[in-house]
XYZ file of C-alpha atoms in Angstrom:
715
model
C -41.889 -1.450 13.606
C -41.773 0.392 16.968
C -43.388 3.450 15.351
C -46.217 1.315 13.981
C -46.809 -0.263 17.382
C -46.932 3.151 19.078
C -49.503 4.436 16.586
C -51.658 1.327 16.965
C -51.437 1.590 20.801
C -52.666 5.193 20.769
C -55.466 4.265 18.404
C -56.529 1.336 20.635
C -56.541 3.549 23.743
C -58.629 6.134 21.901
C -61.198 3.431 21.034
C -61.378 2.353 24.687
C -62.258 5.854 26.032
C -66.083 5.180 25.993
C -65.479 2.012 28.055
C -63.455 3.958 30.596
C -66.332 6.493 30.859
C -68.627 3.731 32.262
C -66.705 3.991 35.530
C -67.270 7.731 35.578
C -71.008 7.216 35.067
C -71.062 4.666 37.906
C -69.479 7.222 40.252
C -72.068 9.809 39.163
C -74.892 7.306 39.875
C -73.686 6.744 43.455
C -73.535 10.484 44.032
C -77.106 10.881 42.661
C -78.477 8.590 45.416
C -77.275 11.182 47.919
C -79.378 13.759 46.088
C -82.425 11.576 46.047
C -83.706 8.037 45.538
C -85.549 8.957 42.384
C -82.520 10.658 40.891
C -80.352 7.646 41.775
C -82.736 5.196 40.070
C -82.849 7.312 36.922
C -79.061 7.567 36.885
C -78.739 3.811 37.387
C -81.031 3.071 34.435
C -79.135 5.537 32.258
C -75.713 4.108 33.244
C -76.778 0.497 32.598
C -78.206 1.421 29.237
C -75.049 3.368 28.267
C -72.746 0.592 29.454
C -74.650 -2.112 27.572
C -74.623 -0.120 24.341
C -70.896 0.786 24.638
C -69.771 -2.786 25.413
C -71.892 -4.206 22.595
C -70.631 -1.686 20.055
C -66.983 -2.093 21.222
C -67.022 -5.872 20.920
C -68.857 -5.768 17.597
C -66.526 -3.180 16.055
C -63.485 -5.062 17.323
C -64.549 -8.183 15.424
C -65.386 -6.191 12.293
C -62.094 -4.333 12.481
C -60.146 -7.606 12.811
C -61.830 -8.911 9.682
C -61.131 -5.642 7.881
C -57.434 -5.769 8.854
C -57.087 -9.329 7.632
C -58.807 -8.497 4.351
C -56.642 -5.387 3.895
C -53.452 -7.314 4.649
C -54.329 -10.015 2.140
C -55.200 -7.490 -0.561
C -52.055 -5.501 0.269
C -49.893 -8.622 -0.034
C -51.474 -9.532 -3.384
C -50.902 -6.015 -4.630
C -47.231 -6.139 -3.613
C -46.813 -9.500 -5.326
C -48.242 -8.094 -8.536
C -46.060 -5.004 -8.268
C -42.840 -6.968 -7.854
C -43.905 -9.414 -10.531
C -44.266 -6.539 -12.992
C -41.368 -4.549 -11.482
C -39.269 -2.993 -14.330
C -36.012 -4.011 -12.591
C -35.007 -7.656 -13.269
C -35.267 -9.496 -9.970
C -34.764 -13.089 -8.866
C -34.830 -14.954 -5.594
C -32.175 -17.610 -5.009
C -31.543 -20.146 -2.314
C -28.239 -20.156 -0.446
C -26.572 -22.358 -3.076
C -27.559 -19.947 -5.866
C -30.429 -21.990 -7.315
C -33.235 -19.892 -8.780
C -36.490 -20.257 -6.802
C -38.468 -17.289 -8.160
C -38.130 -14.595 -10.858
C -40.219 -11.640 -11.968
C -41.436 -11.031 -15.523
C -38.596 -8.631 -16.387
C -35.931 -11.147 -15.410
C -37.602 -13.831 -17.495
C -37.855 -11.467 -20.481
C -34.174 -10.433 -20.320
C -32.897 -14.008 -20.098
C -35.378 -15.079 -22.792
C -36.272 -18.126 -20.708
C -39.497 -19.270 -19.131
C -39.911 -19.157 -15.372
C -40.278 -22.931 -15.271
C -36.954 -23.375 -17.082
C -35.183 -20.851 -14.868
C -36.415 -22.672 -11.737
C -34.256 -25.641 -12.751
C -31.033 -23.616 -13.088
C -28.426 -22.153 -10.803
C -27.603 -18.470 -11.255
C -24.054 -19.397 -12.299
C -25.578 -21.323 -15.221
C -27.610 -18.314 -16.297
C -24.741 -15.789 -16.259
C -21.131 -16.825 -16.943
C -19.691 -13.824 -15.074
C -21.380 -14.894 -11.832
C -19.745 -17.716 -9.887
C -20.029 -19.175 -6.419
C -17.429 -16.738 -5.102
C -19.803 -13.866 -5.938
C -22.526 -15.191 -3.630
C -22.641 -13.300 -0.302
C -21.695 -16.062 2.123
C -19.906 -13.690 4.481
C -21.049 -10.225 3.365
C -24.628 -9.002 3.341
C -24.335 -7.617 -0.195
C -22.045 -8.360 -3.151
C -21.860 -6.507 -6.459
C -20.492 -7.102 -9.930
C -20.974 -6.506 -13.638
C -22.171 -8.818 -16.387
C -22.658 -8.564 -20.139
C -25.660 -10.406 -21.573
C -27.266 -10.331 -25.012
C -25.439 -7.177 -26.032
C -26.360 -5.287 -22.871
C -24.317 -4.465 -19.768
C -25.705 -4.855 -16.273
C -24.634 -4.135 -12.732
C -25.955 -6.727 -10.326
C -26.392 -6.869 -6.564
C -26.901 -9.996 -4.478
C -28.375 -9.405 -1.026
C -29.003 -11.841 1.824
C -32.588 -11.696 3.177
C -34.373 -13.524 5.991
C -37.933 -14.728 5.183
C -40.575 -16.099 7.615
C -41.732 -19.555 6.505
C -45.018 -19.485 8.502
C -46.509 -17.192 11.100
C -50.129 -17.355 12.403
C -52.352 -14.309 12.290
C -51.953 -12.314 15.459
C -52.115 -8.732 16.560
C -48.442 -8.325 15.799
C -48.923 -9.879 12.374
C -51.853 -7.563 11.739
C -49.729 -4.585 12.674
C -46.979 -5.689 10.259
C -49.429 -6.267 7.431
C -51.325 -3.047 8.099
C -48.179 -0.954 8.361
C -45.918 0.368 5.645
C -45.664 -3.011 3.983
C -43.318 -6.001 4.101
C -40.056 -6.201 2.312
C -40.670 -6.957 -1.331
C -38.191 -9.799 -1.089
C -40.311 -11.506 1.581
C -43.415 -11.100 -0.564
C -41.652 -12.748 -3.482
C -40.653 -15.619 -1.246
C -44.232 -15.916 0.103
C -45.621 -16.146 -3.419
C -43.183 -18.864 -4.309
C -44.131 -20.824 -1.195
C -47.851 -20.346 -1.939
C -47.413 -21.673 -5.460
C -45.217 -24.638 -4.734
C -43.620 -26.297 -1.745
C -39.840 -26.357 -2.050
C -37.048 -28.000 -0.161
C -36.604 -24.761 1.750
C -40.286 -24.448 2.674
C -40.659 -27.986 4.027
C -43.714 -28.976 6.016
C -42.849 -27.143 9.235
C -45.433 -24.671 10.542
C -43.656 -23.263 13.521
C -44.041 -19.651 14.578
C -40.926 -17.543 13.815
C -39.176 -20.149 11.601
C -37.094 -18.334 8.924
C -35.151 -19.228 5.766
C -32.221 -17.374 4.193
C -32.627 -16.361 0.564
C -30.497 -14.363 -1.857
C -32.146 -11.456 -3.654
C -30.613 -10.902 -7.106
C -31.124 -7.447 -8.692
C -29.984 -6.340 -12.159
C -29.578 -2.731 -13.296
C -29.055 -1.904 -16.959
C -25.940 0.308 -17.188
C -25.373 -0.001 -20.925
C -26.099 3.631 -21.671
C -24.164 4.853 -18.634
C -21.098 2.839 -19.680
C -21.406 4.048 -23.263
C -21.490 7.667 -22.142
C -18.561 7.090 -19.793
C -16.573 5.458 -22.613
C -17.413 8.291 -25.011
C -16.280 10.801 -22.403
C -13.044 8.851 -21.935
C -12.470 8.554 -25.693
C -12.888 12.285 -26.239
C -10.267 13.236 -23.651
C -7.188 14.793 -25.202
C -3.838 13.048 -25.211
C -0.770 15.282 -25.368
C 2.250 14.220 -27.376
C 5.675 15.320 -28.579
C 7.771 14.282 -31.573
C 11.506 14.998 -31.675
C 13.917 14.266 -34.496
C 16.821 12.512 -32.741
C 19.671 13.134 -35.156
C 18.596 16.286 -36.978
C 22.013 17.985 -36.902
C 23.954 14.849 -37.845
C 21.655 14.167 -40.825
C 21.912 17.693 -42.218
C 25.674 17.808 -41.784
C 26.034 14.766 -44.031
C 23.463 15.960 -46.592
C 23.880 18.412 -49.449
C 22.415 21.804 -48.618
C 20.101 21.811 -51.648
C 18.360 18.736 -50.265
C 17.727 20.134 -46.794
C 14.337 21.637 -47.631
C 13.287 18.442 -49.420
C 14.114 16.330 -46.391
C 12.214 18.692 -44.071
C 9.191 18.576 -46.395
C 9.243 14.771 -46.503
C 9.447 14.504 -42.726
C 6.608 17.003 -42.270
C 4.489 15.132 -44.778
C 5.089 11.772 -43.091
C 4.274 13.130 -39.651
C 1.153 15.034 -40.721
C -0.199 12.157 -42.815
C 0.309 9.658 -40.006
C -1.285 11.912 -37.408
C -4.218 12.758 -39.683
C -5.280 9.108 -39.470
C -5.836 9.510 -35.721
C -7.607 12.883 -35.915
C -4.605 14.655 -34.374
C -3.558 18.289 -34.596
C 0.195 18.722 -35.170
C 2.141 21.915 -34.558
C 5.816 22.453 -35.308
C 7.581 23.996 -32.297
C 11.123 24.130 -33.674
C 12.974 22.791 -36.667
C 13.251 19.337 -35.071
C 10.389 19.363 -32.549
C 6.636 18.878 -32.939
C 3.698 18.868 -30.567
C 0.377 17.128 -31.190
C -2.956 16.512 -29.467
C -5.339 13.677 -30.288
C -8.460 12.000 -28.843
C -7.882 9.200 -26.355
C -9.797 6.671 -28.459
C -7.042 6.512 -31.102
C -4.281 5.647 -28.626
C -4.959 1.912 -28.882
C -4.670 2.197 -32.669
C -1.187 3.693 -32.353
C -0.184 1.002 -29.881
C -1.528 -1.714 -32.140
C 0.601 -0.637 -35.092
C 3.482 -0.010 -32.642
C 3.882 3.583 -33.784
C 4.670 2.711 -37.386
C 5.751 6.327 -37.925
C 9.123 5.372 -36.411
C 9.817 2.970 -39.276
C 8.205 5.155 -41.945
C 10.546 8.053 -41.190
C 13.606 5.792 -41.118
C 12.714 4.690 -44.658
C 13.261 8.245 -45.973
C 16.439 8.302 -48.044
C 17.341 11.131 -50.377
C 21.066 10.559 -50.216
C 21.507 10.833 -46.460
C 24.095 8.432 -45.107
C 22.352 7.986 -41.749
C 18.731 6.932 -41.235
C 16.482 9.585 -39.740
C 15.028 8.564 -36.363
C 12.273 10.003 -34.195
C 11.335 9.916 -30.534
C 7.630 10.061 -29.658
C 6.154 10.636 -26.226
C 2.563 10.726 -25.002
C 0.931 11.584 -21.673
C -2.480 10.153 -20.880
C -4.971 9.234 -18.136
C -4.088 12.150 -15.869
C -6.739 14.403 -14.347
C -6.079 17.399 -16.586
C -4.623 18.139 -19.991
C -1.773 20.121 -18.404
C -0.777 17.034 -16.417
C -0.909 14.978 -19.624
C 1.430 17.452 -21.318
C 3.860 17.416 -18.383
C 3.804 13.611 -18.535
C 4.601 13.785 -22.260
C 7.598 16.027 -21.550
C 8.813 13.623 -18.883
C 8.333 10.676 -21.242
C 10.333 12.470 -23.948
C 13.266 12.893 -21.572
C 13.017 9.188 -20.879
C 12.903 8.344 -24.600
C 15.961 10.470 -25.356
C 17.760 9.077 -22.322
C 17.175 5.583 -23.698
C 18.752 6.451 -27.039
C 15.783 7.667 -29.055
C 14.111 5.895 -31.990
C 11.215 4.841 -29.771
C 7.838 5.841 -28.407
C 7.128 6.180 -24.704
C 3.562 6.311 -23.381
C 3.322 7.561 -19.817
C 0.023 7.155 -17.998
C -0.927 7.735 -14.400
C -0.019 4.176 -13.380
C 2.528 2.836 -15.886
C 5.093 3.572 -18.591
C 5.058 1.635 -21.867
C 7.850 1.506 -24.459
C 7.580 0.857 -28.188
C 10.387 0.526 -30.721
C 13.932 1.180 -29.583
C 15.287 -1.579 -31.811
C 18.033 0.479 -33.448
C 21.378 1.065 -31.771
C 21.143 4.815 -32.181
C 23.459 7.273 -33.854
C 26.631 8.368 -32.144
C 26.778 12.090 -31.459
C 29.973 13.331 -33.080
C 29.803 16.721 -31.415
C 31.199 17.231 -27.912
C 29.128 20.317 -27.164
C 27.023 18.494 -24.601
C 30.102 17.157 -22.833
C 31.609 20.638 -22.639
C 28.385 22.211 -21.328
C 27.941 19.526 -18.675
C 31.574 19.886 -17.602
C 31.220 23.628 -17.067
C 27.952 23.125 -15.168
C 29.619 20.513 -12.953
C 32.543 22.844 -12.289
C 30.224 25.694 -11.272
C 28.410 23.381 -8.877
C 31.679 22.222 -7.300
C 32.721 25.810 -6.630
C 29.766 26.218 -4.228
C 30.405 23.012 -2.262
C 33.097 21.784 0.108
C 33.247 18.032 -0.497
C 32.130 15.354 -2.945
C 31.036 11.750 -2.338
C 31.299 9.520 -5.401
C 29.457 6.218 -5.705
C 28.562 3.779 -8.472
C 26.421 0.662 -8.528
C 26.592 -2.310 -6.215
C 29.316 -4.859 -7.020
C 31.230 -2.234 -9.033
C 33.011 -3.215 -12.235
C 35.975 -1.525 -13.868
C 33.841 1.041 -15.661
C 32.197 2.069 -12.368
C 35.504 2.202 -10.473
C 37.462 3.826 -13.301
C 34.886 6.580 -13.854
C 34.864 7.165 -10.093
C 38.637 7.657 -10.192
C 38.266 10.148 -13.053
C 35.660 12.179 -11.128
C 37.880 12.055 -8.024
C 40.700 13.545 -10.103
C 38.481 16.404 -11.361
C 37.311 17.246 -7.838
C 40.833 17.070 -6.392
C 42.103 19.401 -9.130
C 39.707 22.064 -7.826
C 41.011 21.666 -4.288
C 37.871 19.974 -2.960
C 37.705 16.955 -0.671
C 36.488 13.781 -2.391
C 35.578 10.238 -1.309
C 34.663 7.110 -3.264
C 32.100 4.708 -1.751
C 33.070 1.039 -2.139
C 31.543 -1.518 0.219
C 32.775 -4.761 -1.309
C 35.823 -5.305 -3.462
C 34.652 -7.663 -6.195
C 36.929 -9.709 -8.396
C 36.117 -7.289 -11.226
C 38.088 -4.448 -9.599
C 40.468 -6.324 -7.284
C 43.396 -6.323 -9.787
C 43.610 -2.513 -9.642
C 41.903 -1.682 -6.352
C 45.063 -2.304 -4.324
C 46.988 0.282 -6.345
C 44.769 2.964 -4.758
C 43.853 1.523 -1.355
C 47.457 0.761 -0.345
C 49.127 3.739 -2.003
C 50.673 6.526 0.075
C 49.853 8.997 -2.698
C 46.153 9.065 -1.806
C 44.582 9.943 1.576
C 43.318 7.152 3.791
C 39.708 8.321 3.483
C 39.772 8.301 -0.317
C 37.724 5.073 -0.288
C 34.952 4.783 2.331
C 31.945 2.563 3.051
C 28.233 3.348 3.460
C 28.366 4.127 7.179
C 31.246 6.530 6.748
C 29.518 8.254 3.842
C 26.300 8.728 5.809
C 28.223 10.181 8.750
C 29.970 12.900 6.719
C 27.265 13.982 4.274
C 25.937 17.497 4.913
C 24.452 20.485 3.096
C 27.839 21.354 1.543
C 28.240 17.893 0.004
C 27.691 16.893 -3.610
C 26.855 13.231 -4.219
C 28.026 12.111 -7.667
C 26.517 8.899 -9.049
C 28.375 7.267 -11.915
C 27.669 4.313 -14.235
C 24.094 3.896 -12.927
C 20.874 5.926 -12.948
C 18.587 3.589 -11.001
C 18.590 4.578 -7.301
C 17.873 1.024 -6.155
C 21.116 -0.199 -7.745
C 23.454 2.370 -6.197
C 25.972 1.472 -3.485
C 24.055 3.465 -0.880
C 20.522 4.472 -1.859
C 19.990 6.045 1.565
C 22.735 8.566 0.795
C 20.552 10.072 -1.962
C 17.891 10.995 0.599
C 20.362 12.994 2.706
C 22.143 14.793 -0.132
C 21.029 18.308 -1.113
C 22.895 18.194 -4.447
C 23.038 15.112 -6.676
C 24.892 14.693 -9.977
C 24.407 11.703 -12.305
C 26.897 10.583 -14.997
C 25.837 7.442 -16.869
C 25.785 5.778 -20.274
C 22.962 3.284 -19.664
C 19.514 3.803 -21.092
C 17.044 5.112 -18.567
C 14.128 3.148 -17.162
C 11.105 4.412 -15.232
C 13.137 4.165 -12.011
C 15.463 7.154 -12.169
C 17.191 9.269 -9.560
C 14.770 12.063 -8.762
C 15.667 15.712 -8.164
C 19.172 15.477 -9.637
C 20.822 18.901 -9.735
C 22.824 17.892 -12.821
C 22.232 14.878 -15.024
C 24.458 13.820 -17.914
C 23.147 10.571 -19.409
C 24.575 9.691 -22.803
C 23.345 6.288 -24.057
C 25.455 6.640 -27.203
C 28.662 6.498 -25.167
C 30.431 3.171 -24.848
C 31.138 3.569 -21.144
C 31.087 5.970 -18.222
C 34.895 6.127 -18.438
C 34.597 7.473 -21.990
C 32.279 10.257 -20.763
C 34.546 11.214 -17.851
C 37.648 11.132 -20.080
C 35.990 13.716 -22.345
C 35.028 15.871 -19.379
C 38.593 15.801 -18.054
C 39.737 17.448 -21.271
C 37.310 20.363 -20.801
C 38.325 21.234 -17.247
C 40.203 24.546 -17.194
C 42.736 23.124 -14.766
C 45.552 21.246 -16.426
C 44.823 17.827 -15.009
C 47.644 15.327 -15.274
C 46.534 11.739 -14.752
C 48.866 9.281 -13.076
C 49.526 6.055 -15.031
C 47.522 4.029 -12.502
C 44.543 6.364 -12.889
C 44.780 6.239 -16.669
C 44.994 2.436 -16.497
C 41.790 2.265 -14.409
C 39.813 4.390 -16.872
C 41.284 2.658 -19.916
C 40.370 -0.712 -18.407
C 36.793 0.533 -17.908
C 36.465 1.317 -21.620
C 38.171 -1.938 -22.549
C 35.804 -4.084 -20.450
C 32.576 -2.344 -21.516
C 33.465 -2.497 -25.223
C 34.751 -6.079 -25.057
C 38.213 -4.997 -26.216
C 36.783 -2.342 -28.599
C 34.630 -4.885 -30.434
C 31.173 -3.505 -29.553
C 29.548 -0.129 -28.962
C 32.541 1.839 -30.132
C 32.572 5.101 -32.026
C 34.953 7.847 -32.969
C 34.688 9.412 -29.536
C 35.476 6.071 -27.893
C 38.844 5.876 -29.621
C 39.496 9.573 -28.975
C 38.929 8.993 -25.255
C 41.198 5.939 -25.358
C 43.870 8.000 -27.149
C 43.665 10.680 -24.443
C 44.149 8.039 -21.746
C 47.021 6.495 -23.697
C 48.723 9.890 -23.831
C 48.141 10.211 -20.091
C 50.137 7.061 -19.399
C 47.786 4.112 -19.821
C 49.649 0.945 -20.774
C 47.735 -1.548 -22.918
C 49.886 -4.535 -21.987
C 49.767 -3.681 -18.301
C 45.976 -3.556 -18.420
C 45.803 -6.806 -20.365
C 47.991 -8.626 -17.846
C 45.907 -7.189 -15.040
C 42.753 -8.886 -16.252
C 44.024 -12.277 -17.267
C 41.987 -15.130 -15.750
C 43.170 -18.233 -13.930
C 42.920 -21.695 -15.468
C 39.825 -22.673 -13.436
C 37.852 -19.612 -14.537
C 38.931 -20.195 -18.126
C 37.725 -23.802 -17.911
C 34.335 -22.683 -16.586
C 34.073 -20.170 -19.397
C 34.797 -22.887 -21.965
C 32.165 -25.161 -20.396
C 29.623 -22.363 -20.490
C 30.187 -21.851 -24.203
C 30.016 -25.602 -24.861
C 26.560 -25.796 -23.215
C 25.110 -23.112 -25.491
C 21.877 -23.855 -27.345
C 20.547 -21.967 -30.343
C 17.008 -20.544 -30.287
C 15.362 -19.322 -33.511
C 18.722 -19.794 -35.177
C 20.015 -16.458 -33.878
C 20.034 -16.483 -30.080
C 22.531 -18.459 -27.997
C 21.426 -19.481 -24.501
C 23.598 -21.237 -21.920
C 22.944 -22.321 -18.324
C 25.840 -22.466 -15.868
C 26.345 -23.109 -12.164
C 29.477 -21.136 -11.304
C 31.921 -22.836 -8.992
C 33.754 -20.950 -6.287
C 36.784 -19.193 -7.634
C 38.575 -15.874 -7.876
C 36.064 -14.546 -10.421
C 32.593 -13.466 -9.380
C 29.600 -15.122 -11.083
C 28.632 -11.804 -12.686
C 32.031 -11.407 -14.340
C 32.042 -15.026 -15.472
C 28.571 -14.839 -17.048
C 29.531 -11.613 -18.831
C 32.667 -13.207 -20.273
C 30.751 -16.262 -21.479
C 28.082 -14.056 -23.077
C 30.753 -12.018 -24.857
C 32.510 -15.184 -26.014
C 29.310 -16.632 -27.511
C 28.965 -13.573 -29.727
C 31.960 -14.911 -31.679
C 29.800 -17.816 -32.893
C 28.687 -17.327 -36.484
C 25.011 -16.412 -36.837
C 24.544 -15.373 -33.207
C 22.775 -12.004 -32.931
C 22.439 -12.049 -29.153
C 23.645 -14.277 -26.326
C 22.161 -15.027 -22.914
C 23.930 -16.732 -20.019
C 21.751 -17.914 -17.132
C 23.651 -18.531 -13.898
C 22.294 -20.342 -10.850
C 23.889 -18.567 -7.893
C 22.567 -20.202 -4.734
C 18.799 -19.688 -4.631
C 18.971 -16.819 -7.111
C 19.279 -16.681 -10.879
C 21.184 -14.055 -12.859
C 21.051 -13.434 -16.609
C 23.763 -11.678 -18.592
C 22.720 -10.594 -22.101
C 24.909 -9.343 -24.956
C 24.142 -8.318 -28.546
C 26.309 -7.840 -31.606
C 23.738 -7.195 -34.306
C 20.625 -4.993 -34.436
C 18.993 -6.777 -31.494
C 18.317 -4.550 -28.497
C 18.829 -6.785 -25.450
C 17.710 -3.982 -23.147
C 14.059 -4.259 -24.175
C 14.284 -8.052 -23.780
C 15.709 -7.825 -20.274
C 13.212 -5.108 -19.324
C 10.370 -7.489 -20.097
C 12.146 -10.044 -17.928
C 12.259 -7.525 -15.082
C 15.802 -6.218 -15.631
C 17.387 -3.586 -17.845
C 20.680 -2.195 -19.069
C 22.070 -1.045 -22.394
C 21.161 -1.786 -26.001
C 24.149 -4.144 -26.313
C 24.644 -5.085 -22.664
C 21.820 -5.903 -20.268
C 21.022 -8.140 -17.334
C 18.296 -9.358 -14.999
C 18.152 -11.255 -11.749
C 15.525 -13.334 -9.963
C 15.262 -14.309 -6.312
C 14.280 -17.829 -5.233
C 14.171 -19.142 -8.776
C 15.452 -22.052 -10.848
C 17.650 -21.576 -13.896
C 15.628 -24.047 -15.992
C 12.396 -22.181 -15.270
C 13.980 -18.866 -16.213
C 15.279 -20.396 -19.443
C 11.763 -21.522 -20.395
C 10.464 -18.033 -19.638
C 13.226 -16.451 -21.753
C 12.648 -18.786 -24.716
C 8.896 -18.085 -24.634
C 9.585 -14.352 -24.552
C 11.997 -14.553 -27.504
C 9.435 -16.474 -29.543
C 6.719 -13.981 -28.669
C 8.841 -10.924 -29.489
C 10.034 -12.540 -32.714
C 6.445 -13.141 -33.866
C 5.487 -9.583 -32.966
C 8.478 -8.185 -34.867
C 10.073 -6.602 -31.798
C 13.406 -8.388 -32.357
């Protein structure tokens, strides 16, 4: 506007130059009288004539120019109205409440409605995706997307100020004669010319303005289609591993080996051909494949049916063949997708195999994992991990051992076993225990008050943080989630971290572990450490108390050898028995008092059956020698003795929090159930906890989840 005014000012001054020259002629006339009277008279006549002509022409042209400006402005406004009316971009003008007050031809054509009909509607009635929250009450512009009549549009809503009435003036002429008004204002002017509205009123005051909303629509159907096609054609990297290749072939006649390999290859290639994938065998039990992104939803929809198809292969093999599948997707490059697939495969194997893991840039999704997995009969992995752990210890001076918060007997017993291995190599070792729970109190005193062990054998978090240095190894046992460890901060200070655990991994794992030995097929961490003790070169002799602690860990985690036991479980128990573990002494150690036994009986009596296979009980533990976690676990284990129960769930209201203990005895994987509830754990043993919750609400949530998973075939 300032530029237009400057140009008009220069032009006006240029037009006034002849008028200014009249003064110059007057001065010349006066000077001519000094030359002579005759010359002065002639000059006077000439000056008067010139002045009269200039003033007449100036006034006349000024009036003609005003008329020409007004005519030009009116024609210019009409032209703009026609242009916006026929503008190829759909455009509408709304009042502040969203009511349609004017539309152009394109908008009317897209909505397939007449302008008269649209004038009676609010924009939220025209498009379902637009609501009052989308109107720019606070912002100047809002944006969004809508789908209408098979097309996709991006819309913008912009606040505009429109003059209701303004008399013709020089300033108005300048605006109209300039670069042109905002097309939004022209649309509003047309509407007000055609029909008086509530917003126009009858006021005719100079400078009075109304606020309107300009609604633009841009067709982005083709752009979205091209973007989707580009996304669909991106390559997804994947891996397929046969979980129990060696175990299957050991139990199968040699003449059938090639037949089994051919059947597996055929199943994999046929399944992957349906999704336009290229499969390449890397090793005898490993495959790699690449496929377009667009088929990923198809695999998710059928829940990676290849897992079940391969398990159905039976040519005399005693064990079912299981696969692990991993995919990486949605990363910036194919290399990153492949690295994600490798990471997802480690996660799948760490969770026991027989499942598919899809890892994208923002989430990890699990499919399958319903089987309990096949126990590894070979101890090669245990021996290799033991030697690697020994080599690491030789380069360090001290070891800090910690388990999960509120340690149980498996956590404490495995910690004792690791302490014994470290001490046998002449290294300093400490066990981090912050709170002595009722789960370990029966045996904790045998170590804390014994003169056999140093005073700093058991330390707390502050002590551990004060002694950790570059020559320290932090060993984490019976847990692989950093948030659940006794002292998560200790992991940030440690240069070397070792993880020994038997729980299935989740997406939250301890990063940058120097050595990781996670065996989900093991019954307990104590079983794993008992095997490792036998592969240490040093002749380690366990004391009876130490053997009791590790034996008790196996006993508790297997529910007295009733669940999750294999050949290696009993071999580990036999080793501990030979080392001095006393079964009766351990049994007496973990007997409960009458009050705890009564609460356990009440918990079982309150059990309700869901879907005829799942027992659910709600309890409110009373104060007693047993912790609520131990009590809920015992009740869950006890309910598994009920005929027909495949899995049990005990929901405990502990203050403002709720804790769930889940146990399974059949083919149900309670880990995947608890993961969807926000927890995790093992295939047979899992748990979850909720802050500021009510037990009844959590029960409803659990029942709904069981019904949903049952319908989907996940349990």
